[in-house]
Coordinates of C-alpha atoms in Angstrom, one line a residue:
M1 CA 98.4 94.0 76.5
S2 CA 96.6 92.6 73.6
E3 CA 92.8 92.6 73.9
S4 CA 92.3 90.3 71.0
G5 CA 89.3 87.9 71.3
Q6 CA 86.1 89.7 72.0
S7 CA 82.7 88.2 72.6
E8 CA 79.5 90.1 71.6
R9 CA 78.9 90.9 75.3
G10 CA 82.4 91.8 76.4
P11 CA 86.1 91.0 76.3
V12 CA 87.3 87.5 76.8
P13 CA 89.8 87.3 79.6
R14 CA 93.4 86.4 79.0
T15 CA 96.0 84.4 80.8
D16 CA 98.2 86.9 82.6
P17 CA 101.3 87.6 80.4
A18 CA 104.7 88.2 81.8
P19 CA 104.9 91.7 83.2
S20 CA 107.8 92.7 81.0
S21 CA 105.7 92.0 77.9
L22 CA 103.2 94.7 78.8
A23 CA 105.7 97.5 78.6
T24 CA 107.2 96.4 75.2
Q25 CA 104.1 95.2 73.3
P26 CA 103.6 96.9 69.9
R27 CA 100.8 99.4 69.6
A28 CA 99.4 97.6 66.6
A29 CA 98.5 94.6 68.7
A30 CA 95.9 96.5 70.7
A31 CA 94.5 98.5 67.8
P32 CA 91.7 96.1 66.6
A33 CA 90.2 96.0 70.1
R34 CA 90.0 99.7 70.8
R35 CA 86.3 100.2 69.9
A36 CA 85.2 97.3 72.1
G37 CA 87.6 98.3 74.8
L38 CA 86.0 101.8 74.9
V39 CA 82.6 100.3 75.6
I40 CA 83.9 98.2 78.4
T41 CA 85.8 101.2 79.8
L42 CA 82.6 103.3 79.8
V43 CA 80.6 100.6 81.5
L44 CA 83.3 100.1 84.2
G45 CA 83.6 103.8 84.6
G46 CA 79.9 104.1 85.2
L47 CA 79.9 101.4 87.8
T48 CA 82.8 103.1 89.7
A49 CA 81.0 106.4 89.5
L50 CA 78.1 105.0 91.5
P51 CA 79.5 105.9 94.9
P52 CA 80.2 109.6 94.2
L53 CA 76.8 109.8 92.5
S54 CA 75.1 108.2 95.6
M55 CA 76.8 110.6 98.0
D56 CA 77.7 113.8 96.1
M57 CA 74.3 114.5 94.5
Y58 CA 72.9 114.4 98.1
L59 CA 75.4 116.8 99.6
P60 CA 73.8 120.1 98.7
A61 CA 70.6 118.8 100.3
L62 CA 72.0 118.0 103.7
P63 CA 71.0 121.3 105.3
E64 CA 67.5 120.9 103.8
V65 CA 67.2 117.3 105.1
T66 CA 68.1 118.6 108.5
D67 CA 65.2 121.0 108.4
S68 CA 62.7 118.7 106.7
L69 CA 63.2 115.7 109.0
H70 CA 63.8 117.9 112.1
A71 CA 67.1 116.2 112.9
P72 CA 70.4 117.6 114.1
A73 CA 73.2 117.9 111.6
A74 CA 75.3 115.1 113.2
T75 CA 72.3 112.7 112.8
V76 CA 71.8 113.6 109.2
Q77 CA 75.5 113.1 108.5
L78 CA 74.9 109.5 109.6
T79 CA 73.0 109.0 106.4
L80 CA 76.3 109.4 104.6
T81 CA 78.0 107.2 107.1
A82 CA 75.4 104.4 106.7
C83 CA 75.8 104.5 102.9
L84 CA 79.6 104.4 103.2
A85 CA 79.5 101.6 105.8
G86 CA 77.1 99.6 103.6
M87 CA 79.5 99.9 100.7
A88 CA 82.3 98.7 102.9
M89 CA 80.5 95.6 104.2
G90 CA 78.9 94.8 100.9
Q91 CA 82.2 94.5 99.2
L92 CA 83.3 91.8 101.7
V93 CA 80.4 89.8 100.5
V94 CA 80.3 90.5 96.8
G95 CA 84.1 90.2 96.3
P96 CA 84.3 86.5 97.3
M97 CA 81.0 85.8 95.6
S98 CA 82.4 87.1 92.3
D99 CA 85.5 84.9 92.7
K100 CA 83.2 81.9 93.1
W101 CA 80.3 82.6 90.7
G102 CA 81.9 85.0 88.2
R103 CA 81.5 88.8 87.9
R104 CA 78.3 89.1 86.1
R105 CA 75.6 87.5 88.3
P106 CA 76.5 89.2 91.6
L107 CA 76.8 92.5 89.8
L108 CA 73.3 92.4 88.3
I109 CA 71.7 91.2 91.6
G110 CA 73.4 94.1 93.5
M111 CA 72.3 96.7 90.9
V112 CA 68.7 95.6 91.0
V113 CA 68.6 95.9 94.8
Y114 CA 70.4 99.3 94.6
V115 CA 67.6 100.7 92.4
V116 CA 64.9 99.4 94.7
A117 CA 66.6 100.8 97.9
T118 CA 67.2 104.2 96.3
A119 CA 63.6 104.5 95.4
I120 CA 62.6 103.8 99.0
C121 CA 65.0 106.5 100.1
A122 CA 62.9 109.0 98.2
L123 CA 59.9 108.0 100.3
A124 CA 61.5 107.8 103.8
P125 CA 59.5 109.8 106.3
T126 CA 62.0 109.7 109.2
T127 CA 65.8 110.1 109.6
E128 CA 66.0 106.6 111.2
L129 CA 64.4 104.9 108.2
L130 CA 66.5 107.0 105.8
I131 CA 69.7 105.8 107.6
G132 CA 68.5 102.2 107.4
V133 CA 67.7 102.3 103.7
R134 CA 70.9 104.2 102.9
L135 CA 72.7 101.3 104.5
L136 CA 70.9 98.9 102.2
Q137 CA 71.7 101.2 99.3
G138 CA 75.3 101.0 100.1
L139 CA 75.4 97.3 100.6
A140 CA 73.9 96.8 97.1
G141 CA 75.9 99.5 95.4
A142 CA 79.1 97.8 96.6
A143 CA 78.6 95.3 93.7
G144 CA 79.4 97.9 91.1
I145 CA 82.6 99.1 92.9
V146 CA 84.2 95.8 93.7
I147 CA 83.4 94.0 90.5
A148 CA 84.5 96.9 88.3
R149 CA 87.9 96.7 90.0
A150 CA 88.0 92.9 89.8
V151 CA 87.2 93.0 86.1
V152 CA 90.1 95.4 85.5
R153 CA 92.4 92.8 87.2
D154 CA 90.9 90.1 85.0
L155 CA 91.8 92.0 81.9
Y156 CA 95.0 93.9 82.7
D157 CA 98.3 93.6 84.4
G158 CA 101.4 95.7 85.3
I159 CA 101.7 99.1 83.7
E160 CA 98.5 98.7 81.6
M161 CA 96.5 98.1 84.8
A162 CA 97.8 101.3 86.4
R163 CA 97.0 103.2 83.3
F164 CA 93.5 101.8 83.1
F165 CA 92.8 102.8 86.7
S166 CA 93.8 106.3 85.8
T167 CA 91.5 106.2 82.8
L168 CA 88.6 105.0 85.0
M169 CA 89.3 108.0 87.2
L170 CA 88.6 110.3 84.2
I171 CA 85.1 108.8 83.9
S172 CA 84.3 108.2 87.6
G173 CA 85.9 111.5 88.5
A174 CA 83.4 113.3 86.3
A175 CA 80.7 112.2 88.7
P176 CA 81.7 114.5 91.6
I177 CA 81.6 117.4 89.1
I178 CA 78.2 116.6 87.7
A179 CA 76.6 115.1 90.8
P180 CA 76.5 118.3 93.0
L181 CA 75.6 120.4 90.1
I182 CA 72.7 118.1 89.3
G183 CA 71.8 118.0 93.0
G184 CA 71.8 121.8 93.2
Q185 CA 69.6 122.1 90.1
V186 CA 67.2 119.4 91.3
L187 CA 66.8 121.3 94.6
R188 CA 65.7 124.3 92.5
L189 CA 62.9 122.2 91.0
T190 CA 61.9 120.0 93.9
D191 CA 63.1 118.9 97.3
W192 CA 65.8 116.5 98.5
R193 CA 63.5 113.5 97.7
G194 CA 63.8 114.3 94.0
I195 CA 67.5 113.6 94.2
F196 CA 66.9 110.0 95.1
V197 CA 64.4 109.7 92.2
V198 CA 67.2 110.8 89.9
L199 CA 69.7 108.4 91.5
A200 CA 67.2 105.5 91.1
A201 CA 66.9 106.3 87.4
V202 CA 70.7 106.4 87.0
G203 CA 71.0 103.0 88.7
L204 CA 68.4 101.6 86.4
V205 CA 70.2 102.8 83.3
L206 CA 73.5 101.4 84.6
T207 CA 71.9 98.0 85.2
L208 CA 70.5 97.9 81.7
V209 CA 73.8 98.9 80.2
A210 CA 75.7 96.2 82.2
V211 CA 73.1 93.6 81.1
K212 CA 73.8 94.4 77.4
W213 CA 77.5 95.2 77.3
L214 CA 79.4 93.7 80.2
G215 CA 80.2 90.1 79.6
E216 CA 81.7 87.6 82.0
T217 CA 85.5 88.1 82.4
L218 CA 86.3 85.3 84.9
P219 CA 86.3 81.9 83.2
V220 CA 85.1 78.8 85.1
E221 CA 88.5 77.3 85.4
R222 CA 89.8 80.4 87.4
R223 CA 86.9 80.5 89.9
H224 CA 87.3 79.5 93.5
E225 CA 85.3 76.7 95.0
G226 CA 84.1 76.7 98.6
G227 CA 81.9 78.9 100.8
V228 CA 82.3 81.4 103.5
V229 CA 85.1 79.6 105.2
E230 CA 87.2 79.4 102.0
A231 CA 86.5 83.1 101.4
L232 CA 87.7 84.0 104.8
R233 CA 90.8 81.9 104.4
T234 CA 91.6 83.7 101.1
M235 CA 91.2 87.1 102.7
R236 CA 93.3 86.0 105.6
G237 CA 96.0 85.0 103.2
L238 CA 95.9 88.3 101.4
L239 CA 96.1 90.3 104.7
A240 CA 99.1 88.2 105.7
D241 CA 101.0 89.8 102.8
R242 CA 102.5 92.8 104.6
V243 CA 103.0 94.8 101.4
F244 CA 99.5 94.2 100.1
T245 CA 98.0 95.3 103.5
G246 CA 100.3 98.3 103.5
Y247 CA 98.9 99.5 100.1
V248 CA 95.3 98.8 101.2
L249 CA 95.7 100.8 104.4
T250 CA 97.6 103.6 102.6
G251 CA 94.8 104.0 100.1
G252 CA 92.1 103.7 102.7
L253 CA 93.5 106.3 105.0
A254 CA 94.1 108.7 102.2
F255 CA 90.5 108.2 101.0
A256 CA 89.3 108.9 104.6
A257 CA 91.1 112.3 104.4
L258 CA 89.2 113.0 101.2
F259 CA 85.9 111.8 102.7
A260 CA 86.4 114.1 105.7
Y261 CA 86.2 116.9 103.2
I262 CA 83.2 115.4 101.3
S263 CA 81.1 114.9 104.4
A264 CA 82.0 118.2 106.1
S265 CA 82.0 120.5 103.1
P266 CA 78.3 121.2 102.8
F267 CA 78.3 122.7 106.3
V268 CA 81.8 124.2 106.1
M269 CA 81.3 125.9 102.8
Q270 CA 77.7 127.0 103.2
E271 CA 77.2 127.5 106.9
I272 CA 80.6 128.8 107.9
Y273 CA 81.9 130.5 104.8
G274 CA 78.6 131.5 103.3
A275 CA 78.6 129.8 100.0
S276 CA 75.3 129.3 98.2
P277 CA 74.3 125.7 97.2
Q278 CA 75.2 126.6 93.6
M279 CA 78.6 128.1 94.6
F280 CA 79.2 125.0 96.8
S281 CA 78.4 122.8 93.8
L282 CA 80.8 124.8 91.6
L283 CA 83.7 124.6 94.1
F284 CA 83.1 120.9 94.6
G285 CA 83.2 120.4 90.9
V286 CA 86.5 122.4 90.6
N287 CA 88.1 120.1 93.2
A288 CA 86.9 117.0 91.3
V289 CA 88.5 118.5 88.1
G290 CA 91.7 118.7 90.0
M291 CA 91.5 115.0 90.9
I292 CA 90.7 114.1 87.3
V293 CA 93.6 116.1 85.9
A294 CA 96.0 114.5 88.4
G295 CA 94.7 111.1 87.5
Q296 CA 95.3 111.8 83.8
I297 CA 98.8 113.1 84.4
N298 CA 99.5 110.0 86.4
G299 CA 98.3 107.6 83.7
K300 CA 99.6 109.4 80.6
V301 CA 102.8 111.0 81.8
L302 CA 104.1 109.3 85.0
V303 CA 103.1 105.6 84.7
G304 CA 105.9 103.7 82.9
R305 CA 108.4 106.6 83.5
V306 CA 108.4 107.0 87.3
R307 CA 108.0 104.2 89.8
L308 CA 104.5 104.2 91.3
D309 CA 105.9 104.1 94.8
K310 CA 107.7 107.4 94.2
V311 CA 104.5 109.0 92.9
V312 CA 102.5 107.8 96.0
A313 CA 105.2 109.1 98.3
V314 CA 105.1 112.6 96.8
A315 CA 101.3 112.7 96.7
L316 CA 101.0 111.6 100.3
T317 CA 103.4 114.4 101.3
V318 CA 101.4 117.0 99.4
M319 CA 98.2 115.7 101.1
A320 CA 99.7 116.1 104.6
L321 CA 101.0 119.6 103.8
A322 CA 97.6 120.7 102.5
A323 CA 95.9 119.3 105.6
T324 CA 98.4 121.1 107.8
A325 CA 97.6 124.4 106.0
L326 CA 93.9 123.8 106.4
L327 CA 94.3 123.2 110.1
L328 CA 96.3 126.5 110.5
M329 CA 93.7 128.4 108.6
T330 CA 90.6 127.0 110.2
A331 CA 92.1 127.3 113.7
G332 CA 92.8 131.0 113.1
V333 CA 96.5 130.7 113.4
L334 CA 97.0 132.5 110.1
G335 CA 94.4 135.2 111.0
E336 CA 91.0 135.5 109.6
T337 CA 90.7 133.5 106.3
G338 CA 87.9 133.5 103.8
L339 CA 86.4 131.0 101.4
V340 CA 89.1 131.2 98.7
P341 CA 92.1 130.1 100.8
V342 CA 90.2 127.2 102.4
A343 CA 88.9 126.1 99.0
T344 CA 92.4 126.3 97.6
G345 CA 93.7 124.0 100.4
L346 CA 90.9 121.5 99.7
F347 CA 91.7 121.6 96.0
V348 CA 95.3 120.7 96.6
L349 CA 94.3 117.8 98.9
S350 CA 91.8 116.5 96.4
A351 CA 94.2 116.7 93.5
A352 CA 96.8 114.7 95.4
M353 CA 94.3 111.9 95.8
G354 CA 94.3 111.6 92.0
F355 CA 97.8 110.2 92.2
V356 CA 97.3 108.1 95.4
S357 CA 94.2 106.1 94.5
P358 CA 95.0 104.5 91.1
N359 CA 98.5 103.7 92.1
T360 CA 97.8 102.1 95.5
N361 CA 95.0 100.1 93.8
A362 CA 97.3 98.9 91.0
L363 CA 100.2 98.1 93.4
A364 CA 98.0 96.1 95.7
L365 CA 96.2 94.1 92.9
L366 CA 99.5 93.3 91.2
R367 CA 100.2 91.0 94.1
T368 CA 96.9 89.1 93.8
P369 CA 96.4 87.7 90.3
N370 CA 94.3 84.8 91.4
A371 CA 91.9 86.4 93.9
A372 CA 91.0 89.7 92.3
G373 CA 87.5 89.7 93.7
S374 CA 88.5 89.2 97.3
A375 CA 91.5 91.6 97.0
S376 CA 89.2 94.2 95.5
A377 CA 86.8 93.7 98.3
L378 CA 89.5 94.3 100.9
I379 CA 90.7 97.5 99.1
G380 CA 87.3 98.9 98.9
T381 CA 86.3 97.9 102.4
A382 CA 89.3 99.6 103.9
S383 CA 88.5 102.8 102.1
F384 CA 84.9 103.0 102.9
L385 CA 85.2 101.7 106.5
V386 CA 87.8 104.2 107.5
G387 CA 85.8 106.9 105.7
A388 CA 82.7 105.9 107.6
V389 CA 84.6 106.3 110.8
A390 CA 85.9 109.7 109.8
S391 CA 82.5 111.1 108.7
P392 CA 80.9 111.7 112.1
L393 CA 84.1 113.0 113.6
V394 CA 84.2 116.1 111.4
G395 CA 81.0 117.3 113.0
I396 CA 81.9 116.5 116.5
A397 CA 82.3 120.2 117.5
G398 CA 79.1 121.3 115.8
E399 CA 78.5 123.4 112.7
A400 CA 80.3 126.5 113.7
T401 CA 83.9 125.3 113.2
A402 CA 85.9 123.6 110.5
V403 CA 88.8 122.6 112.8
P404 CA 87.6 118.9 113.3
M405 CA 87.6 118.4 109.5
A406 CA 91.2 119.6 109.2
V407 CA 92.3 117.6 112.2
V408 CA 90.8 114.4 110.8
Q409 CA 92.4 115.1 107.4
L410 CA 95.8 115.6 108.9
C411 CA 95.6 112.6 111.2
C412 CA 94.5 110.4 108.2
G413 CA 97.2 111.8 106.0
L414 CA 99.9 111.2 108.5
A415 CA 98.6 107.6 109.2
A416 CA 98.6 106.9 105.5
M417 CA 102.3 108.0 105.3
A418 CA 103.1 105.8 108.3
C419 CA 101.5 102.7 106.7
F420 CA 103.3 103.4 103.4
V421 CA 106.7 103.7 105.0
G422 CA 106.3 101.1 107.7
L423 CA 104.5 98.3 105.8
C424 CA 105.2 98.8 102.1
R425 CA 108.9 99.7 102.6
P426 CA 109.3 100.4 98.8
W427 CA 113.0 101.2 99.1
R428 CA 113.7 97.6 100.2
R429 CA 112.1 95.9 97.2
E430 CA 113.6 95.0 93.9
R431 CA 112.3 96.9 90.9
S432 CA 111.1 93.6 89.3
E433 CA 108.9 92.8 92.4
S434 CA 106.5 95.7 91.4
S435 CA 106.3 94.3 87.8
G436 CA 108.3 97.0 86.3
V437 CA 106.2 99.9 87.7

């Protein structure tokens, strides 16, 4: 795609070219816009990094929050669930808003509210208040997630869109590496409240950067008129597309398998397998590196050479096999296992997600060129909502066993495969229907 035509505040959106032109366009056409494109990539990457920053910096502190607020582990895990549920519901609101009013205004409003809510989290005296404010934090933080994805759809199509999503994974994937490490170091200097102070500062920086560098990418003539009823009608139309819904559910269920690990790992790694907060942060970072590397292999090697449906099928199979191995290990079927084998299984599962996420996003959005905000909202909502349901289930048997985590991961992995096979049915579609990818 040619990114010619840049404004001072960001790229000017183009009319979607024919998909075939994306694969054959000369490199020289895109060269003049590389510098401006890098700035926009960094801004969008920062916005998509907000969810892992909001959750993963906080993970090493979960046992400390349990002691500080005198609450059971299952209740404290609801602070993760609340943030995740807020991000799910918020996207359903922000997505249609961005289709109607443009991307920029809803994004900036959401970011300001996010900063304020995060600051209040640092002052919360009770678990109940912390859960409520984390819900608000998630609602506001949803703006960055859904609008970043919609902006990508405004600017890219076909193969280039799949590659750009893989590039975003390089940036946003660095957040899970840095976030627990920062969280662990913050805990050495202060308590868990200091983590929210750092998050508020990060949110403020992202807001200021978006104000300066991220321009409007949805022109007035492409915006949707109407209110809530029209938004619901649009979403209903999107969900009526069986293939679109299949990719949404496939990506959402795969994310739930990953989030089962995210929400359970502080207790599994530290309480059951004896890892220190710093060792936990290191292992968490290694898994994030695996996901980043997988995303880059996907974007630089596989996209344009292998059909994305085939990549998704193989990655889902690997996720299911990794979850099966984790279940056998945590249940004691393979004998007594230590930290290293369990961490290896989690690494494989996380790396597989680096192939699933960008490809299911791209394949779903390829079917919705004229309602990217609403489509992005449905994609994100499915992921976060299913993840929010999975989160409390991993602790249902208490802190002494990791079996529930593995069971949830396996069930979600198998359900993702069922949706992919039953709804997407990739073998029945012509190659041209997936825009050459």
